[in-house]
Short mmCIF file of C-alpha atoms in Angstrom, two decimals:
data_model
loop_
_atom_site.label_atom_id
_atom_site.label_comp_id
_atom_site.label_asym_id
_atom_site.label_seq_id
_atom_site.Cartn_x
_atom_site.Cartn_y
_atom_site.Cartn_z
CA MET A 1 14.97 157.23 37.53
CA MET A 2 14.05 154.36 39.93
CA LYS A 3 14.01 151.83 37.09
CA ARG A 4 17.51 152.69 36.10
CA ASN A 5 18.78 152.39 39.50
CA SER A 6 17.24 149.10 40.07
CA ILE A 7 18.91 147.79 36.87
CA TYR A 8 22.42 148.80 38.48
CA PHE A 9 21.71 147.00 41.75
CA VAL A 10 20.65 143.79 39.98
CA VAL A 11 23.93 143.81 37.96
CA ILE A 12 26.21 144.71 40.98
CA LEU A 13 24.51 141.62 42.86
CA THR A 14 24.97 139.32 39.94
CA PHE A 15 28.68 140.32 39.77
CA ILE A 16 29.17 139.81 43.53
CA PHE A 17 27.56 136.37 43.69
CA GLY A 18 29.31 135.22 40.26
CA PHE A 19 32.39 136.14 41.74
CA THR A 20 32.05 134.28 44.90
CA SER A 21 30.77 131.35 43.22
CA CYS A 22 34.03 130.96 41.09
CA ASN A 23 36.18 131.43 43.99
CA GLU A 24 34.48 128.36 45.92
CA ASP A 25 34.79 126.29 42.62
CA ASP A 26 38.59 127.01 42.41
CA THR A 27 39.10 126.15 46.25
CA ASP A 28 37.46 122.74 45.63
CA ASP A 29 39.60 121.88 42.56
CA THR A 30 42.71 122.94 44.68
CA ASP A 31 41.77 120.67 47.52
CA ASN A 32 41.38 117.67 45.18
CA VAL A 33 44.92 118.03 43.80
CA ASN A 34 47.19 115.16 45.07
CA GLU A 35 50.91 116.32 45.12
CA CYS A 36 53.64 113.79 44.37
CA LEU A 37 56.54 113.68 46.95
CA ASP A 38 59.74 115.41 46.06
CA LEU A 39 62.39 112.79 46.26
CA PHE A 40 65.92 113.44 47.38
CA PHE A 41 69.05 111.74 48.76
CA SER A 42 72.33 112.95 50.06
CA ARG A 43 75.84 111.38 50.38
CA ASP A 44 77.90 110.62 53.44
CA GLY A 45 80.99 108.72 52.66
CA ASP A 46 80.27 105.28 51.31
CA TYR A 47 76.37 105.72 51.74
CA LEU A 48 73.48 107.47 50.12
CA TYR A 49 70.60 108.46 52.45
CA ALA A 50 67.25 109.07 51.15
CA ASP A 51 66.05 111.82 53.36
CA PHE A 52 63.11 113.25 51.67
CA GLU A 53 59.85 114.14 53.48
CA GLY A 54 57.22 111.35 53.43
CA LYS A 55 59.67 108.39 52.91
CA ASP A 56 58.18 106.52 55.92
CA THR A 57 54.59 106.45 54.30
CA LEU A 58 55.60 104.76 51.04
CA GLN A 59 55.05 100.87 50.67
CA TRP A 60 57.80 100.79 48.05
CA TYR A 61 60.38 102.85 46.51
CA GLY A 62 63.63 101.73 45.02
CA TRP A 63 67.33 102.65 44.18
CA PHE A 64 68.53 102.19 40.68
CA ILE A 65 72.13 102.53 39.29
CA ASN A 66 72.51 103.15 35.70
CA GLY A 67 69.08 102.24 35.13
CA GLU A 68 69.21 99.01 36.95
CA PHE A 69 67.22 98.18 39.89
CA VAL A 70 69.56 97.42 42.89
CA GLU A 71 67.43 97.62 46.13
CA ASN A 72 63.98 97.74 47.49
CA GLU A 73 62.86 100.35 50.23
CA GLY A 74 59.85 101.16 52.01
CA THR A 75 57.38 99.87 54.67
CA ASP A 76 56.82 96.40 52.55
CA HIS A 77 60.56 95.84 52.67
CA GLN A 78 61.70 97.10 55.97
CA GLY A 79 64.12 99.30 54.08
CA ASP A 80 66.84 101.16 55.78
CA HIS A 81 66.63 104.26 53.50
CA LYS A 82 70.19 104.05 52.58
CA LEU A 83 72.49 102.56 49.69
CA SER A 84 75.89 101.33 50.12
CA LEU A 85 78.46 102.44 47.56
CA GLU A 86 81.11 100.20 49.09
CA ASN A 87 81.09 97.53 46.38
CA LEU A 88 81.26 99.73 43.45
CA ALA A 89 84.54 100.00 41.27
CA PRO A 90 85.98 103.50 40.73
CA GLY A 91 83.84 105.51 38.10
CA THR A 92 80.77 107.80 37.52
CA TYR A 93 77.32 106.33 38.12
CA THR A 94 73.68 107.66 37.52
CA ILE A 95 72.01 106.86 40.69
CA CYS A 96 68.28 107.35 41.01
CA LEU A 97 65.34 107.03 43.49
CA ASN A 98 61.80 106.58 42.16
CA TYR A 99 58.33 105.40 43.44
CA GLU A 100 55.06 104.62 42.20
CA THR A 101 51.43 104.98 44.17
CA PRO A 102 47.89 105.10 42.84
CA GLU A 103 48.09 108.89 43.13
CA CYS A 104 51.49 109.05 41.55
CA PRO A 105 51.50 106.17 39.09
CA SER A 106 54.48 107.10 36.76
CA PRO A 107 57.74 105.99 38.17
CA GLU A 108 59.63 107.69 35.19
CA GLU A 109 58.13 111.18 36.37
CA ASN A 110 58.53 110.39 40.11
CA GLU A 111 62.16 110.20 40.15
CA PHE A 112 65.29 111.82 41.58
CA CYS A 113 69.03 111.17 40.09
CA GLN A 114 72.27 112.33 40.80
CA GLU A 115 75.71 111.45 39.22
CA ILE A 116 77.88 110.01 41.94
CA VAL A 117 81.52 109.69 41.22
CA ILE A 118 83.53 106.90 43.05
CA GLU A 119 87.24 107.93 43.42
CA GLU A 120 90.03 105.70 43.20
CA SER A 121 91.28 104.86 46.78
CA THR A 122 94.14 106.78 48.04
CA GLU A 123 94.56 104.57 51.01
CA PRO A 124 97.55 101.90 50.65
CA CYS A 125 96.41 98.35 50.54
CA LEU A 126 97.37 96.04 53.36
CA ASP A 127 100.59 94.58 53.82
CA LEU A 128 99.83 91.01 54.45
CA PHE A 129 101.86 88.64 56.55
CA PHE A 130 101.72 85.29 58.35
CA SER A 131 104.24 83.57 60.81
CA ARG A 132 104.55 79.88 61.60
CA ASP A 133 104.15 78.39 65.04
CA GLY A 134 104.73 74.58 64.96
CA ASP A 135 101.82 73.05 62.75
CA TYR A 136 100.13 76.41 62.29
CA LEU A 137 100.51 79.58 60.13
CA TYR A 138 98.99 82.59 61.81
CA ALA A 139 97.83 85.74 59.65
CA ASP A 140 99.02 88.57 61.97
CA PHE A 141 99.03 91.46 59.78
CA GLU A 142 97.58 94.91 60.81
CA GLY A 143 93.92 95.28 59.51
CA ARG A 144 92.97 91.71 59.31
CA ASP A 145 89.89 92.30 61.29
CA THR A 146 88.58 95.04 58.93
CA LEU A 147 88.31 92.57 55.87
CA GLU A 148 85.02 90.96 54.77
CA TRP A 149 87.30 88.28 53.07
CA TYR A 150 91.05 87.02 52.61
CA GLY A 151 92.01 83.57 51.73
CA TRP A 152 94.79 81.01 52.27
CA PHE A 153 96.22 79.38 49.20
CA ILE A 154 98.45 76.31 48.73
CA ASP A 155 100.38 75.98 45.56
CA ASP A 156 97.68 78.23 44.06
CA ALA A 157 94.82 76.17 45.08
CA PRO A 158 92.22 77.98 47.64
CA VAL A 159 92.09 76.04 50.68
CA GLU A 160 90.41 78.33 53.46
CA ASP A 161 88.38 81.63 53.80
CA GLU A 162 88.94 83.99 56.38
CA GLY A 163 87.42 87.46 57.32
CA THR A 164 84.38 88.72 58.89
CA ASN A 165 82.01 87.15 56.47
CA HIS A 166 83.56 83.73 57.19
CA GLN A 167 83.94 83.70 61.08
CA GLY A 168 87.82 83.12 60.24
CA ASP A 169 90.20 82.40 63.21
CA HIS A 170 93.32 83.71 61.12
CA LYS A 171 95.23 80.56 61.11
CA LEU A 172 95.84 77.59 58.94
CA SER A 173 96.76 74.20 59.97
CA LEU A 174 99.58 72.19 58.38
CA GLU A 175 98.73 68.91 60.28
CA ASN A 176 97.33 67.16 57.15
CA LEU A 177 100.06 68.05 54.75
CA THR A 178 102.36 65.41 53.62
CA PRO A 179 106.14 65.99 53.95
CA GLY A 180 107.34 68.15 51.15
CA THR A 181 107.77 71.84 50.26
CA TYR A 182 104.85 73.97 49.50
CA SER A 183 104.13 77.74 48.27
CA ILE A 184 101.66 78.99 50.77
CA CYS A 185 99.81 82.39 49.93
CA LEU A 186 97.63 84.99 51.74
CA ASN A 187 95.43 87.26 49.44
CA TYR A 188 92.57 89.64 49.55
CA GLU A 189 90.29 91.69 47.44
CA THR A 190 88.31 95.02 48.36
CA PRO A 191 86.90 97.75 46.06
CA GLU A 192 89.74 99.91 47.05
CA CYS A 193 92.48 96.87 46.46
CA PRO A 194 90.84 94.88 43.53
CA SER A 195 93.51 92.97 42.29
CA PRO A 196 94.29 89.57 44.46
CA GLU A 197 97.32 88.84 42.50
CA GLU A 198 98.88 92.00 43.74
CA ASN A 199 97.58 91.91 47.43
CA GLU A 200 99.57 88.79 48.17
CA PHE A 201 101.92 87.48 50.55
CA CYS A 202 103.62 84.10 49.86
CA GLN A 203 106.34 81.93 51.58
CA GLU A 204 107.79 78.71 50.97
CA ILE A 205 106.74 76.30 53.85
CA ILE A 206 108.71 72.75 54.55
CA ILE A 207 106.86 69.96 56.04
CA GLU A 208 109.45 67.71 57.49
CA GLY A 209 108.65 64.05 57.86
CA SER A 210 110.10 61.26 60.02
CA CYS A 211 113.60 60.77 58.78
CA PRO A 212 115.55 57.47 59.39
CA GLU A 213 118.42 57.39 61.86
CA LEU A 214 121.29 56.77 59.64
CA SER A 215 124.53 55.25 60.64
CA PHE A 216 127.30 53.11 59.00
CA GLU A 217 130.60 51.32 59.73
CA ALA A 218 133.81 51.62 57.75
CA GLU A 219 136.27 48.39 57.14
CA GLN A 220 139.49 48.73 55.36
CA ASP A 221 140.34 46.59 52.43
CA GLY A 222 143.52 45.13 53.84
CA ASP A 223 146.40 47.59 53.56
CA SER A 224 145.00 49.65 50.91
CA ASN A 225 143.15 52.80 50.85
CA ALA A 226 139.92 51.13 49.87
CA TYR A 227 137.20 50.68 52.23
CA TYR A 228 133.79 48.97 52.53
CA PHE A 229 130.91 50.94 54.17
CA TYR A 230 128.22 49.05 55.96
CA PRO A 231 125.14 51.08 56.65
CA GLY A 232 123.06 50.69 59.71
CA ALA A 233 119.60 48.93 58.94
CA PHE A 234 116.31 50.94 59.36
CA ASP A 235 112.53 50.31 58.37
CA GLY A 236 112.32 50.63 54.45
CA ILE A 237 116.01 50.61 53.77
CA ASP A 238 115.30 48.10 50.83
CA GLU A 239 113.09 50.64 49.16
CA VAL A 240 115.49 53.71 48.91
CA VAL A 241 118.67 54.64 47.59
CA LEU A 242 121.86 55.34 49.89
CA GLU A 243 124.26 57.87 48.36
CA TRP A 244 127.61 58.44 49.48
CA PHE A 245 129.65 61.76 49.67
CA ALA A 246 133.39 62.42 50.43
CA ASN A 247 133.86 66.11 51.43
CA ASP A 248 130.55 67.08 49.96
CA GLU A 249 131.56 65.60 46.57
CA TYR A 250 129.25 62.59 45.33
CA ILE A 251 131.28 59.37 44.96
CA GLY A 252 128.48 56.92 44.40
CA GLN A 253 125.57 54.89 45.74
CA SER A 254 124.89 51.54 47.50
CA PRO A 255 123.97 48.56 45.49
CA GLU A 256 120.60 47.15 45.84
CA PHE A 257 119.48 45.83 49.04
CA PRO A 258 122.16 48.02 50.82
CA HIS A 259 121.78 46.29 54.36
CA ASN A 260 123.31 43.12 52.66
CA ASN A 261 125.76 44.83 50.19
CA PRO A 262 128.26 47.38 51.41
CA PHE A 263 129.36 50.42 49.49
CA TYR A 264 133.04 49.96 48.13
CA TYR A 265 135.29 52.80 47.31
CA GLN A 266 139.09 53.50 46.70
CA PHE A 267 140.48 56.76 48.05
CA ALA A 268 143.73 58.55 47.73
CA SER A 269 145.76 59.81 50.75
CA GLY A 270 143.92 62.58 52.60
CA THR A 271 141.52 63.33 55.26
CA TYR A 272 137.90 62.66 54.28
CA GLU A 273 134.41 63.39 55.71
CA ILE A 274 132.35 60.56 54.53
CA CYS A 275 128.64 61.06 54.40
CA VAL A 276 125.58 58.69 53.68
CA LYS A 277 122.62 60.50 52.71
CA VAL A 278 118.98 59.14 52.00
CA GLU A 279 115.47 60.64 50.89
CA THR A 280 112.23 58.80 51.74
CA PRO A 281 108.58 59.74 51.11
CA ASP A 282 108.36 60.72 54.80
CA CYS A 283 111.76 62.63 54.62
CA PRO A 284 111.78 64.27 51.26
CA ASN A 285 114.19 66.91 52.01
CA GLY A 286 116.83 64.17 53.06
CA THR A 287 118.83 63.35 55.99
CA SER A 288 122.52 62.26 56.48
CA PHE A 289 125.04 60.65 58.72
CA CYS A 290 128.89 61.44 58.51
CA LYS A 291 132.15 60.21 59.96
CA THR A 292 135.79 61.43 59.37
CA LEU A 293 138.22 59.12 57.79
CA VAL A 294 141.97 59.68 57.91
CA LEU A 295 144.22 58.16 55.15
CA GLU A 296 147.94 58.01 55.13
#
């Protein structure tokens, strides 16, 4: 009877110590498991924010858009834990975060992704405008200080950048333009308004030059209604053509060297406003001088 009880006692002790030993081994195995971080980001307006626990302990993690790497984060890169969506065109994008460490060496498995939809802007594009004051054009439209870029164009050629990225002064100097007529435009481009050709404001700007001071004297040819017209001299008179008008109708031009050769014309009876007109390189839009002539 004693022998049988002893056997039972040994079996019970073996079971107890064996069970205890298994629990200790399981505890040690659990302590040695390194759990990877649960990545996550959230959206607020035009930004995605990486707000997962442990982000500040990573030397590197990165943002990816449609499988393409776009931005580094982590302590080695002085990251700000956010991704701007401002420059993305409207559409649907797969945006992911992933990371790699010795404990979690597989970036493909250490990943968090979301589909992000960029909507078409419902806000109207800006109404561009500029005004002229002397030798300067001023961009004085509402919202100009919010644009990273907008530009001045003269006859379709870009001439000056404006906006917060260029420390622009919102004005264009006309001082170096030669006399003439120019098509001057403002336009801009943003993700919300991506078409510069549609986001445009243009005006024709005339640059006046130094026009000559015209004059003439009229001398009747005897008792007839024919007259000689002697133009007053001015610098460059030999290099231009003087044109004559009677009551706004063209009647001819002076001969060569007009300061030596008068313009001659035969009139019918009546009252005429006689004008001499000229265009020069410095006065491309022309200038004129007129007198009234009464003929019986």
